[in-house]
Coordinates of C-alpha atoms in Angstrom, one line a residue:
X1 CA 104.6 -4.9 34.2
X2 CA 101.0 -4.3 35.3
X3 CA 100.1 -4.1 31.6
X4 CA 101.6 -7.5 31.0
X5 CA 99.7 -9.0 33.9
X6 CA 96.4 -7.5 32.7
X7 CA 97.1 -8.9 29.2
X8 CA 97.8 -12.4 30.4
X9 CA 94.7 -12.3 32.7
X10 CA 92.5 -11.3 29.7
X11 CA 94.2 -14.0 27.6
X12 CA 93.3 -16.7 30.1
X13 CA 89.8 -15.5 30.4
X14 CA 89.3 -15.5 26.6
X15 CA 90.8 -19.0 26.5
X16 CA 88.3 -20.2 29.0
X17 CA 85.4 -18.7 27.1
X18 CA 86.6 -20.1 23.8
X19 CA 86.8 -23.5 25.4
X20 CA 83.1 -23.4 26.0
X21 CA 81.9 -21.6 22.9
X22 CA 84.2 -22.1 20.0
X23 CA 83.9 -20.2 16.7
X24 CA 83.9 -23.4 14.8
X25 CA 80.7 -25.1 14.0
X26 CA 79.7 -27.4 16.9
X27 CA 76.6 -29.5 17.4
X28 CA 74.5 -29.8 20.6
X29 CA 76.4 -32.9 21.8
X30 CA 79.7 -31.1 21.5
X31 CA 78.4 -28.2 23.5
X32 CA 77.1 -30.5 26.2
X33 CA 80.5 -32.3 26.2
X34 CA 82.3 -29.0 26.7
X35 CA 80.0 -28.0 29.5
X36 CA 80.3 -31.3 31.3
X37 CA 84.1 -31.1 31.1
X38 CA 83.9 -27.9 33.2
X39 CA 81.8 -29.4 35.9
X40 CA 84.7 -31.1 37.8
X41 CA 86.9 -28.0 37.8
X42 CA 83.9 -25.8 38.9
X43 CA 83.2 -28.2 41.7
X44 CA 86.8 -28.1 42.8
X45 CA 86.8 -24.3 42.8
X46 CA 83.5 -24.3 44.9
X47 CA 84.8 -26.8 47.4
X48 CA 88.2 -25.0 47.6
X49 CA 86.4 -21.8 48.7
X50 CA 85.5 -23.5 52.0
X51 CA 89.1 -24.4 52.7
X52 CA 90.3 -20.9 51.8
X53 CA 87.8 -19.3 54.2
X54 CA 88.7 -21.8 56.9
X55 CA 92.4 -21.1 56.6
X56 CA 91.7 -17.3 56.6
X57 CA 89.6 -17.5 59.8
X58 CA 92.2 -19.7 61.4
X59 CA 94.9 -17.2 60.6
X60 CA 92.8 -14.3 62.0
X61 CA 92.0 -16.2 65.2
X62 CA 95.5 -17.6 65.6
X63 CA 97.1 -14.1 65.2
X64 CA 94.7 -12.6 67.8
X65 CA 95.4 -15.5 70.2
X66 CA 99.1 -15.1 69.7
X67 CA 98.9 -11.4 70.5
X68 CA 96.6 -11.7 73.5
X69 CA 97.9 -15.0 74.9
X70 CA 94.5 -16.7 74.8
X71 CA 93.5 -20.3 73.8
X72 CA 97.0 -21.8 73.7
X73 CA 100.6 -21.2 74.4
X74 CA 102.4 -19.0 71.8
X75 CA 104.9 -21.8 70.9
X76 CA 101.9 -24.1 70.2
X77 CA 100.2 -21.6 67.9
X78 CA 103.4 -20.9 66.0
X79 CA 104.0 -24.7 65.7
X80 CA 100.5 -25.2 64.2
X81 CA 101.3 -22.4 61.7
X82 CA 104.6 -24.0 60.8
X83 CA 103.0 -27.4 60.2
X84 CA 100.4 -25.9 57.9
X85 CA 103.0 -23.9 56.0
X86 CA 105.1 -27.0 55.7
X87 CA 102.2 -28.8 54.1
X88 CA 101.8 -25.9 51.7
X89 CA 105.5 -26.0 50.9
X90 CA 105.3 -29.7 50.1
X91 CA 102.3 -29.1 47.8
X92 CA 104.3 -26.3 46.1
X93 CA 107.1 -28.7 45.4
X94 CA 105.1 -31.7 44.2
X95 CA 101.9 -30.3 42.6
X96 CA 103.5 -28.3 39.8
X97 CA 105.3 -31.5 38.6
X98 CA 102.1 -32.9 37.1
X99 CA 101.1 -29.7 35.3
X100 CA 104.6 -29.1 34.0
X101 CA 104.8 -32.7 32.7
X102 CA 101.7 -32.0 30.6
X103 CA 103.1 -28.8 29.1
X104 CA 104.4 -29.1 25.5
X105 CA 107.0 -27.0 23.8
X106 CA 104.3 -25.3 21.7
X107 CA 103.3 -23.2 24.7
X108 CA 106.7 -21.6 25.2
X109 CA 107.4 -21.3 21.4
X110 CA 104.1 -19.3 21.1
X111 CA 105.1 -17.1 24.1
X112 CA 108.3 -16.2 22.2
X113 CA 106.0 -14.6 19.5
X114 CA 104.7 -12.0 22.0
X115 CA 106.3 -8.6 22.1
X116 CA 107.4 -9.1 25.7
X117 CA 111.0 -9.4 27.0
X118 CA 112.2 -12.7 28.4
X119 CA 112.5 -11.2 31.9
X120 CA 109.0 -9.9 31.6
X121 CA 107.7 -13.3 30.7
X122 CA 109.5 -14.8 33.6
X123 CA 108.1 -12.3 36.1
X124 CA 104.6 -12.7 34.7
X125 CA 104.7 -16.5 35.0
X126 CA 106.1 -16.3 38.6
X127 CA 103.4 -13.8 39.6
X128 CA 100.7 -15.9 37.9
X129 CA 101.9 -18.8 40.1
X130 CA 100.3 -17.0 43.0
X131 CA 96.9 -18.0 41.6
X132 CA 97.7 -21.7 41.8
X133 CA 95.4 -23.4 44.4
X134 CA 98.3 -24.7 46.5
X135 CA 99.6 -21.2 47.0
X136 CA 96.3 -19.2 46.8
X137 CA 94.8 -20.8 49.8
X138 CA 97.7 -19.7 52.0
X139 CA 97.7 -16.0 51.1
X140 CA 94.5 -15.0 53.0
X141 CA 95.7 -17.0 56.0
X142 CA 99.0 -15.1 56.0
X143 CA 97.4 -11.7 55.6
X144 CA 94.8 -12.3 58.3
X145 CA 97.4 -13.7 60.6
X146 CA 99.1 -10.3 60.6
X147 CA 95.7 -8.6 60.8
X148 CA 94.9 -10.8 63.9
X149 CA 98.2 -9.6 65.6
X150 CA 97.2 -6.0 64.9
X151 CA 93.7 -6.7 66.2
X152 CA 95.3 -7.9 69.4
X153 CA 97.2 -4.6 69.8
X154 CA 100.6 -5.9 68.8
X155 CA 101.4 -3.7 65.8
X156 CA 105.1 -4.5 66.0
X157 CA 104.5 -8.2 65.6
X158 CA 101.9 -7.5 62.9
X159 CA 104.6 -5.7 60.9
X160 CA 107.0 -8.5 61.2
X161 CA 104.3 -11.1 60.3
X162 CA 103.3 -9.0 57.3
X163 CA 106.8 -8.7 55.9
X164 CA 107.5 -12.4 56.6
X165 CA 104.3 -13.4 54.9
X166 CA 105.0 -11.4 51.8
X167 CA 108.5 -12.9 51.7
X168 CA 107.1 -16.3 52.1
X169 CA 104.6 -15.8 49.2
X170 CA 107.6 -14.8 47.0
X171 CA 109.5 -17.9 48.0
X172 CA 106.6 -20.2 47.4
X173 CA 105.8 -18.6 44.0
X174 CA 109.5 -18.7 42.9
X175 CA 109.9 -22.3 44.2
X176 CA 106.8 -23.4 42.2
X177 CA 108.1 -21.7 39.1
X178 CA 111.5 -23.3 39.5
X179 CA 110.0 -26.8 39.8
X180 CA 107.6 -26.2 36.9
X181 CA 110.3 -24.8 34.6
X182 CA 112.7 -27.6 35.5
X183 CA 110.2 -30.4 34.9
X184 CA 109.1 -28.8 31.6
X185 CA 112.8 -28.6 30.5
X186 CA 113.4 -32.2 31.4
X187 CA 110.3 -33.4 29.6
X188 CA 111.1 -31.6 26.4
X189 CA 112.8 -34.8 25.1
X190 CA 110.1 -37.3 24.4
X191 CA 112.1 -40.5 25.2
X192 CA 113.5 -38.9 28.4
X193 CA 110.0 -37.8 29.4
X194 CA 108.5 -41.2 28.9
X195 CA 111.3 -42.9 30.9
X196 CA 111.0 -40.4 33.7
X197 CA 107.2 -40.7 33.8
X198 CA 107.3 -44.5 34.0
X199 CA 110.0 -44.4 36.7
X200 CA 108.1 -41.8 38.7
X201 CA 104.8 -43.7 38.5
X202 CA 106.4 -47.0 39.5
X203 CA 108.5 -45.4 42.3
X204 CA 105.4 -43.7 43.8
X205 CA 103.6 -47.0 43.8
X206 CA 106.4 -48.9 45.4
X207 CA 107.1 -46.1 48.0
X208 CA 103.4 -46.1 49.0
X209 CA 103.8 -49.8 50.0
X210 CA 107.1 -49.3 52.0
X211 CA 105.3 -48.3 55.3
X212 CA 103.5 -51.6 55.2
X213 CA 106.7 -53.6 54.8
X214 CA 108.3 -51.7 57.6
X215 CA 105.4 -51.9 59.9
X216 CA 106.3 -55.3 61.4
X217 CA 109.9 -54.2 62.1
X218 CA 108.6 -51.1 63.8
X219 CA 106.1 -53.1 65.9
X220 CA 108.9 -55.4 67.0
X221 CA 111.1 -52.5 68.0
X222 CA 108.3 -51.0 70.0
X223 CA 107.7 -54.3 71.8
X224 CA 111.4 -54.6 72.6
X225 CA 111.7 -51.0 73.7
X226 CA 108.7 -51.2 75.9
X227 CA 107.8 -47.9 77.5
X228 CA 111.2 -46.3 77.0
X229 CA 111.1 -43.0 75.3
X230 CA 107.5 -42.4 76.2
X231 CA 106.4 -39.1 77.6
X232 CA 104.4 -36.0 76.8
X233 CA 104.6 -34.7 73.3
X234 CA 105.8 -31.1 73.4
X235 CA 107.0 -28.6 70.8
X236 CA 110.5 -28.7 72.1
X237 CA 110.6 -32.5 71.8
X238 CA 109.3 -32.4 68.3
X239 CA 111.9 -29.7 67.3
X240 CA 114.7 -31.9 68.8
X241 CA 113.7 -34.7 66.4
X242 CA 113.8 -32.5 63.3
X243 CA 116.9 -32.7 61.1
X244 CA 119.2 -29.7 60.8
X245 CA 118.4 -29.1 57.1
X246 CA 114.8 -28.4 58.0
X247 CA 115.8 -25.0 59.3
X248 CA 116.2 -23.7 55.8
X249 CA 112.6 -24.6 54.8
X250 CA 110.4 -21.5 54.2
X251 CA 107.9 -22.6 56.8
X252 CA 110.7 -23.0 59.4
X253 CA 112.1 -19.6 58.6
X254 CA 108.7 -18.0 59.0
X255 CA 108.2 -19.9 62.3
X256 CA 111.7 -18.9 63.5
X257 CA 110.9 -15.2 62.9
X258 CA 107.6 -15.4 64.8
X259 CA 109.2 -17.5 67.6
X260 CA 112.0 -15.0 68.1
X261 CA 109.6 -12.1 68.1
X262 CA 106.8 -13.5 70.3
X263 CA 108.4 -16.2 72.5
X264 CA 111.9 -14.8 72.9
X265 CA 111.1 -11.2 72.5
X266 CA 114.1 -10.6 70.3
X267 CA 113.2 -8.3 67.4
X268 CA 116.7 -8.3 65.9
X269 CA 116.7 -12.1 65.7
X270 CA 113.2 -12.0 64.1
X271 CA 114.4 -9.6 61.5
X272 CA 117.4 -11.8 60.8
X273 CA 115.0 -14.7 60.1
X274 CA 113.0 -12.5 57.8
X275 CA 116.1 -11.4 56.0
X276 CA 117.1 -15.0 55.4
X277 CA 113.6 -15.7 54.1
X278 CA 113.9 -12.7 51.7
X279 CA 117.3 -13.9 50.5
X280 CA 115.9 -17.4 49.9
X281 CA 113.1 -15.8 47.7
X282 CA 115.7 -13.9 45.7
X283 CA 117.8 -17.1 45.2
X284 CA 114.8 -19.1 44.0
X285 CA 113.6 -16.3 41.7
X286 CA 117.1 -16.1 40.2
X287 CA 117.3 -19.8 39.7
X288 CA 113.9 -20.0 38.1
X289 CA 114.9 -17.2 35.8
X290 CA 118.0 -19.2 34.6
X291 CA 115.9 -22.3 34.0
X292 CA 113.2 -20.3 32.3
X293 CA 115.7 -18.8 29.9
X294 CA 117.1 -22.2 29.1
X295 CA 113.5 -23.4 28.5
X296 CA 112.7 -20.6 26.1
X297 CA 116.0 -21.1 24.2
X298 CA 115.1 -24.8 23.8
X299 CA 111.6 -23.9 22.6
X300 CA 113.0 -21.3 20.2
X301 CA 115.3 -23.9 18.7
X302 CA 112.6 -26.5 18.4
X303 CA 113.1 -28.5 15.2
X304 CA 110.6 -30.7 13.6
X305 CA 111.7 -34.2 13.3
X306 CA 110.7 -36.4 10.5
X307 CA 108.0 -38.7 11.8
X308 CA 107.7 -42.2 10.7
X309 CA 104.3 -43.6 9.8
X310 CA 103.4 -46.8 11.7
X311 CA 103.2 -49.8 9.5
X312 CA 99.6 -50.6 8.7
X313 CA 100.0 -54.3 7.8
X314 CA 99.7 -56.4 11.0
X315 CA 101.8 -59.6 11.4
X316 CA 98.8 -61.7 12.3
X317 CA 95.2 -62.1 11.1
X318 CA 91.9 -63.3 12.6
X319 CA 89.9 -65.1 9.9
X320 CA 86.5 -63.4 10.7
X321 CA 88.1 -59.9 10.8
X322 CA 88.7 -57.8 7.7
X323 CA 92.3 -56.7 6.9
X324 CA 91.3 -53.1 7.4
X325 CA 90.1 -53.7 10.9
X326 CA 93.2 -55.7 11.7
X327 CA 95.3 -52.8 10.4
X328 CA 93.5 -50.3 12.6
X329 CA 94.0 -52.6 15.6
X330 CA 97.7 -53.1 14.8
X331 CA 98.3 -49.3 14.7
X332 CA 96.4 -48.7 17.9
X333 CA 98.3 -51.5 19.8
X334 CA 101.6 -50.1 18.5
X335 CA 100.8 -46.6 19.5
X336 CA 99.5 -47.7 22.9
X337 CA 102.6 -49.7 23.7
X338 CA 104.9 -46.8 22.6
X339 CA 103.1 -44.3 24.8
X340 CA 103.6 -43.6 28.5
X341 CA 99.9 -44.2 29.4
X342 CA 99.9 -47.4 27.5
X343 CA 103.0 -48.8 29.0
X344 CA 101.9 -47.9 32.5
X345 CA 98.4 -49.4 31.9
X346 CA 99.8 -52.6 30.6
X347 CA 102.9 -53.1 32.8
X348 CA 101.8 -51.8 36.1
X349 CA 98.6 -53.6 37.3
X350 CA 100.1 -57.1 37.6
X351 CA 103.3 -56.2 39.5
X352 CA 101.4 -53.7 41.7
X353 CA 98.8 -56.2 42.7
X354 CA 101.5 -58.8 43.3
X355 CA 103.3 -56.3 45.7
X356 CA 100.0 -55.7 47.5
X357 CA 99.5 -59.4 47.9
X358 CA 103.0 -59.8 49.4
X359 CA 102.2 -57.1 51.9
X360 CA 98.8 -58.6 52.8
X361 CA 100.2 -62.1 53.1
X362 CA 102.5 -60.9 55.9
X363 CA 99.5 -60.8 58.2
X364 CA 97.3 -63.7 57.2
X365 CA 95.4 -63.7 60.5
X366 CA 93.8 -60.2 60.1
X367 CA 91.1 -61.4 57.7
X368 CA 89.9 -64.9 56.6
X369 CA 90.2 -64.1 52.9
X370 CA 93.9 -63.4 53.1
X371 CA 94.9 -67.0 53.7
X372 CA 93.0 -67.9 50.5
X373 CA 95.4 -66.0 48.3
X374 CA 98.1 -68.7 48.9
X375 CA 95.9 -71.4 47.4
X376 CA 93.6 -69.3 45.2
X377 CA 96.0 -67.0 43.5
X378 CA 93.7 -66.8 40.5
X379 CA 91.7 -64.3 42.7
X380 CA 94.7 -62.0 42.5
X381 CA 94.9 -62.6 38.8
X382 CA 91.3 -61.6 38.4
X383 CA 91.7 -58.4 40.4
X384 CA 94.7 -57.5 38.3
X385 CA 92.7 -58.0 35.1
X386 CA 89.9 -55.8 36.4
X387 CA 92.4 -53.1 37.2
X388 CA 94.0 -53.4 33.8
X389 CA 90.6 -52.9 32.1
X390 CA 90.1 -49.7 33.9
X391 CA 93.8 -48.7 33.3
X392 CA 93.3 -48.8 29.5
X393 CA 90.3 -46.5 29.7
X394 CA 92.3 -43.5 28.3
X395 CA 92.5 -45.6 25.1
X396 CA 89.1 -47.4 25.0
X397 CA 86.9 -44.5 26.3
X398 CA 88.6 -42.0 24.1
X399 CA 89.7 -44.2 21.2
X400 CA 89.1 -41.8 18.4
X401 CA 91.0 -38.9 19.9
X402 CA 93.9 -40.8 21.5
X403 CA 95.4 -41.2 18.0
X404 CA 95.4 -37.4 17.5
X405 CA 96.4 -36.9 13.8
X406 CA 96.5 -40.6 13.2
X407 CA 92.7 -40.6 13.1
X408 CA 92.8 -38.2 10.1
X409 CA 95.1 -40.5 8.2
X410 CA 92.7 -43.5 8.9
X411 CA 89.7 -41.5 7.7
X412 CA 91.6 -40.7 4.5
X413 CA 92.4 -44.4 3.9
X414 CA 90.0 -47.0 2.5
X415 CA 88.8 -48.0 6.0
X416 CA 85.1 -48.1 6.6
X417 CA 83.6 -46.8 9.9
X418 CA 82.6 -50.4 10.8
X419 CA 86.2 -51.6 10.4
X420 CA 87.4 -48.6 12.3
X421 CA 85.2 -49.2 15.3
X422 CA 85.8 -53.0 15.3
X423 CA 89.6 -52.5 14.9
X424 CA 89.7 -50.2 17.9
X425 CA 87.8 -52.8 20.0
X426 CA 90.2 -55.6 18.9
X427 CA 93.1 -53.3 19.8
X428 CA 91.8 -52.8 23.3
X429 CA 91.4 -56.5 23.7
X430 CA 95.0 -57.1 22.6
X431 CA 96.2 -54.6 25.3
X432 CA 94.1 -56.4 27.9
X433 CA 95.6 -59.8 26.8
X434 CA 99.2 -58.4 27.1
X435 CA 98.4 -57.1 30.5
X436 CA 96.8 -60.4 31.4
X437 CA 100.0 -62.3 30.5
X438 CA 102.1 -60.0 32.7
X439 CA 99.5 -60.1 35.5
X440 CA 99.3 -63.9 35.4
X441 CA 103.1 -64.2 35.7
X442 CA 103.2 -61.7 38.6
X443 CA 100.3 -63.4 40.4
X444 CA 101.9 -66.9 40.0
X445 CA 105.3 -65.7 41.3
X446 CA 103.8 -63.7 44.2
X447 CA 101.3 -66.3 45.5
X448 CA 101.3 -69.4 43.2
X449 CA 98.4 -71.8 43.7
X450 CA 95.0 -72.7 42.4
X451 CA 93.6 -75.0 39.8
X452 CA 94.5 -74.5 36.1
X453 CA 90.8 -74.5 35.3
X454 CA 90.3 -71.6 37.7
X455 CA 93.1 -69.6 36.0
X456 CA 91.6 -70.2 32.5
X457 CA 88.2 -69.3 33.7
X458 CA 89.5 -66.1 35.2
X459 CA 91.1 -65.1 31.9
X460 CA 88.0 -65.9 30.0
X461 CA 85.9 -63.9 32.5
X462 CA 88.2 -60.9 32.2
X463 CA 87.9 -61.0 28.4
X464 CA 84.1 -61.2 28.7
X465 CA 84.1 -58.2 31.0
X466 CA 86.1 -56.2 28.5
X467 CA 84.0 -57.3 25.5
X468 CA 80.8 -56.3 27.3
X469 CA 81.8 -52.7 27.6
X470 CA 83.3 -52.3 24.1
X471 CA 80.1 -50.9 22.5
X472 CA 79.7 -48.4 25.3
X473 CA 83.3 -47.4 25.0
X474 CA 82.9 -46.8 21.3
X475 CA 79.7 -44.8 21.7
X476 CA 81.2 -42.6 24.5
X477 CA 84.3 -42.0 22.4
X478 CA 82.2 -40.8 19.5
X479 CA 79.8 -38.7 21.6
X480 CA 82.4 -37.2 24.1
X481 CA 85.7 -36.9 22.3
X482 CA 88.5 -34.9 24.0
X483 CA 92.0 -34.1 22.9
X484 CA 94.5 -36.3 24.7
X485 CA 98.3 -36.7 24.8
X486 CA 99.2 -40.3 25.6
X487 CA 102.9 -39.5 25.7
X488 CA 102.4 -37.9 29.2
X489 CA 101.0 -39.0 32.4
X490 CA 98.3 -37.1 34.3
X491 CA 95.0 -35.5 33.3
X492 CA 96.2 -34.6 29.8
X493 CA 95.6 -38.1 28.6
X494 CA 92.3 -38.8 30.5
X495 CA 89.0 -39.4 28.7
X496 CA 86.1 -37.0 29.1
X497 CA 84.6 -36.9 32.6
X498 CA 81.3 -38.3 31.4
X499 CA 82.9 -41.1 29.5
X500 CA 85.1 -42.0 32.5
X501 CA 82.1 -42.1 34.9
X502 CA 79.9 -44.1 32.5
X503 CA 82.8 -46.5 31.8
X504 CA 83.3 -47.1 35.5
X505 CA 79.7 -48.0 36.1
X506 CA 79.6 -50.1 32.9
X507 CA 82.7 -52.1 34.0
X508 CA 81.2 -52.7 37.5
X509 CA 77.9 -53.9 35.8
X510 CA 79.8 -56.1 33.3
X511 CA 81.6 -58.0 35.9
X512 CA 78.4 -59.1 37.7
X513 CA 77.5 -62.0 35.3
X514 CA 81.2 -63.1 35.5
X515 CA 81.1 -63.3 39.3
X516 CA 77.8 -65.2 39.2
X517 CA 79.4 -67.8 37.0
X518 CA 82.8 -67.9 38.7
X519 CA 81.9 -67.9 42.4
X520 CA 81.3 -71.4 43.7
X521 CA 77.8 -72.0 45.1
X522 CA 76.0 -69.3 42.9
X523 CA 75.5 -72.0 40.2
X524 CA 74.2 -75.0 42.1
X525 CA 75.7 -78.3 41.1
X526 CA 78.2 -76.7 38.7
X527 CA 81.7 -78.3 38.6
X528 CA 84.8 -76.2 37.9
X529 CA 84.8 -77.5 34.3
X530 CA 81.1 -76.7 34.0
X531 CA 81.7 -73.2 35.2
X532 CA 84.5 -72.8 32.7
X533 CA 82.2 -73.9 29.9
X534 CA 79.6 -71.5 31.1
X535 CA 82.1 -68.7 31.1
X536 CA 83.2 -69.6 27.6
X537 CA 79.6 -69.6 26.5
X538 CA 79.1 -66.2 28.1
X539 CA 82.1 -64.8 26.3
X540 CA 80.8 -66.1 23.0
X541 CA 77.4 -64.5 23.6
X542 CA 78.7 -61.1 24.5
X543 CA 81.2 -61.2 21.6
X544 CA 78.4 -61.8 19.1
X545 CA 76.2 -59.1 20.6
X546 CA 79.1 -56.6 20.8
X547 CA 80.1 -57.4 17.2
X548 CA 76.6 -56.4 16.0
X549 CA 76.3 -53.4 18.2
X550 CA 79.6 -52.0 17.0
X551 CA 78.2 -52.0 13.5
X552 CA 75.3 -49.9 14.7
X553 CA 77.6 -47.5 16.6
X554 CA 79.7 -47.0 13.6
X555 CA 76.8 -45.0 12.2
X556 CA 77.2 -42.6 15.1
X557 CA 80.9 -42.4 14.4
X558 CA 80.2 -41.5 10.8
X559 CA 77.7 -38.9 11.7
X560 CA 80.1 -37.2 14.1
X561 CA 83.1 -37.5 11.8
X562 CA 83.6 -33.7 11.6
X563 CA 83.6 -33.3 15.3
X564 CA 86.2 -36.1 15.6
X565 CA 88.3 -34.3 13.0
X566 CA 88.2 -31.1 15.1
X567 CA 89.2 -32.8 18.4
X568 CA 93.0 -32.9 18.3

């Protein structure tokens, strides 16, 4: 088994090195792109070192204080440890979901080619889960917590803490593996994966707003209840409020073992808690093995389905645009609306901003601008448009790699680089328009109000903002391409880090002229109709400039054609 772990560690190291310097021919821009893509993970690792050291020192000091009786009461120290471990358990349950949702069946089908038994693969993946950040930062704290007890002269407590800590690590690793394998198995079916992703994203967004809806009711209950129920907050009072099922949580089992050993002085009860924790680890490991076996069986029986090629002939035409550019736009719009990222980017901004406005309008006296939403709902419409422009960045800022193999087919067809770049820009505008329709309906239903001229001006301003950044989006997509999977939510479909940052600054800069035209008073003497005409003129100017710049940027696309081929 040690040999398998060493082989997988070497494999991950080689994959990291190959991600930076590939054997294929790369130009300087490609090397810079790969190095920039590693900056964010490197910063996360460096910043995580501080938290790991802090948790480790906290465990050492807490264990010593628990053994010597200094600083705080034993039940308070144990409660703090329980709270921190509960947070780690929550991270173990929720964090692997995102990574597992990005995993494709290719990973597991390739693992089947290795000369390793299925049980060996399962054990290796569970042990490798200990290196996940949400588990790794707890391990030094658990180890030094036992060391702190030994430092304080309580070797018996240190032994119990060490055994409980090792059992807790096994439980967390097995639980993370069970969640990861289960989500990967559920997401094997493409349609089921897309449906689950959309439901999850919308559910998280709605649940995040529920506390605001319930805030008024809670405030009323507090006013009616007065001072009843008030009193000092103690560990016993908090424990009395916990539900019964919380006793089976790994953090509570660890806390129960330490409470029995330190506070109650009952070593047998402490070992009983540790035994339950060990049994829980065995159960989670066994369940993760069952799901892992089902996942490998599904990967081994993976059959290639016949894929249908999207129809290239669009049902509509714009007179100044060539048929080839319209065909490219039609394919990108079709692909975007069929993907998870595209549906979320188009469907979510409008309804989400409408929900936010409903929450905000419940307290109109908290800020003077809140009351304006009832009579100036085009402001909500404008914010929704701005959010939608950023939401479609996975397509616009990585437009040549979001199609994956579709780009190869487009290069093989009689489509010039100019038509390709302009078609992609038109497709992004179509996605913004669809999001604008949904956002407009949601804003009108949620708030309803404002002059029709203001609504039209907001729509024109949103289109002008998008058109302004289209040349930058095309250039960044050509310079910093990155492989993306739009069928899954999460980081797997994000554009390159540099492209995302530049796109964010470009979007903020592009909206400034729109605000100057739209905000009353910034154009002295301008009527609403005059501002609408000025906004339409600005849209015409930026469209003409962007149309010419896209032709120049198409040369960059042609020069980096080989790199775009290799990015899949």
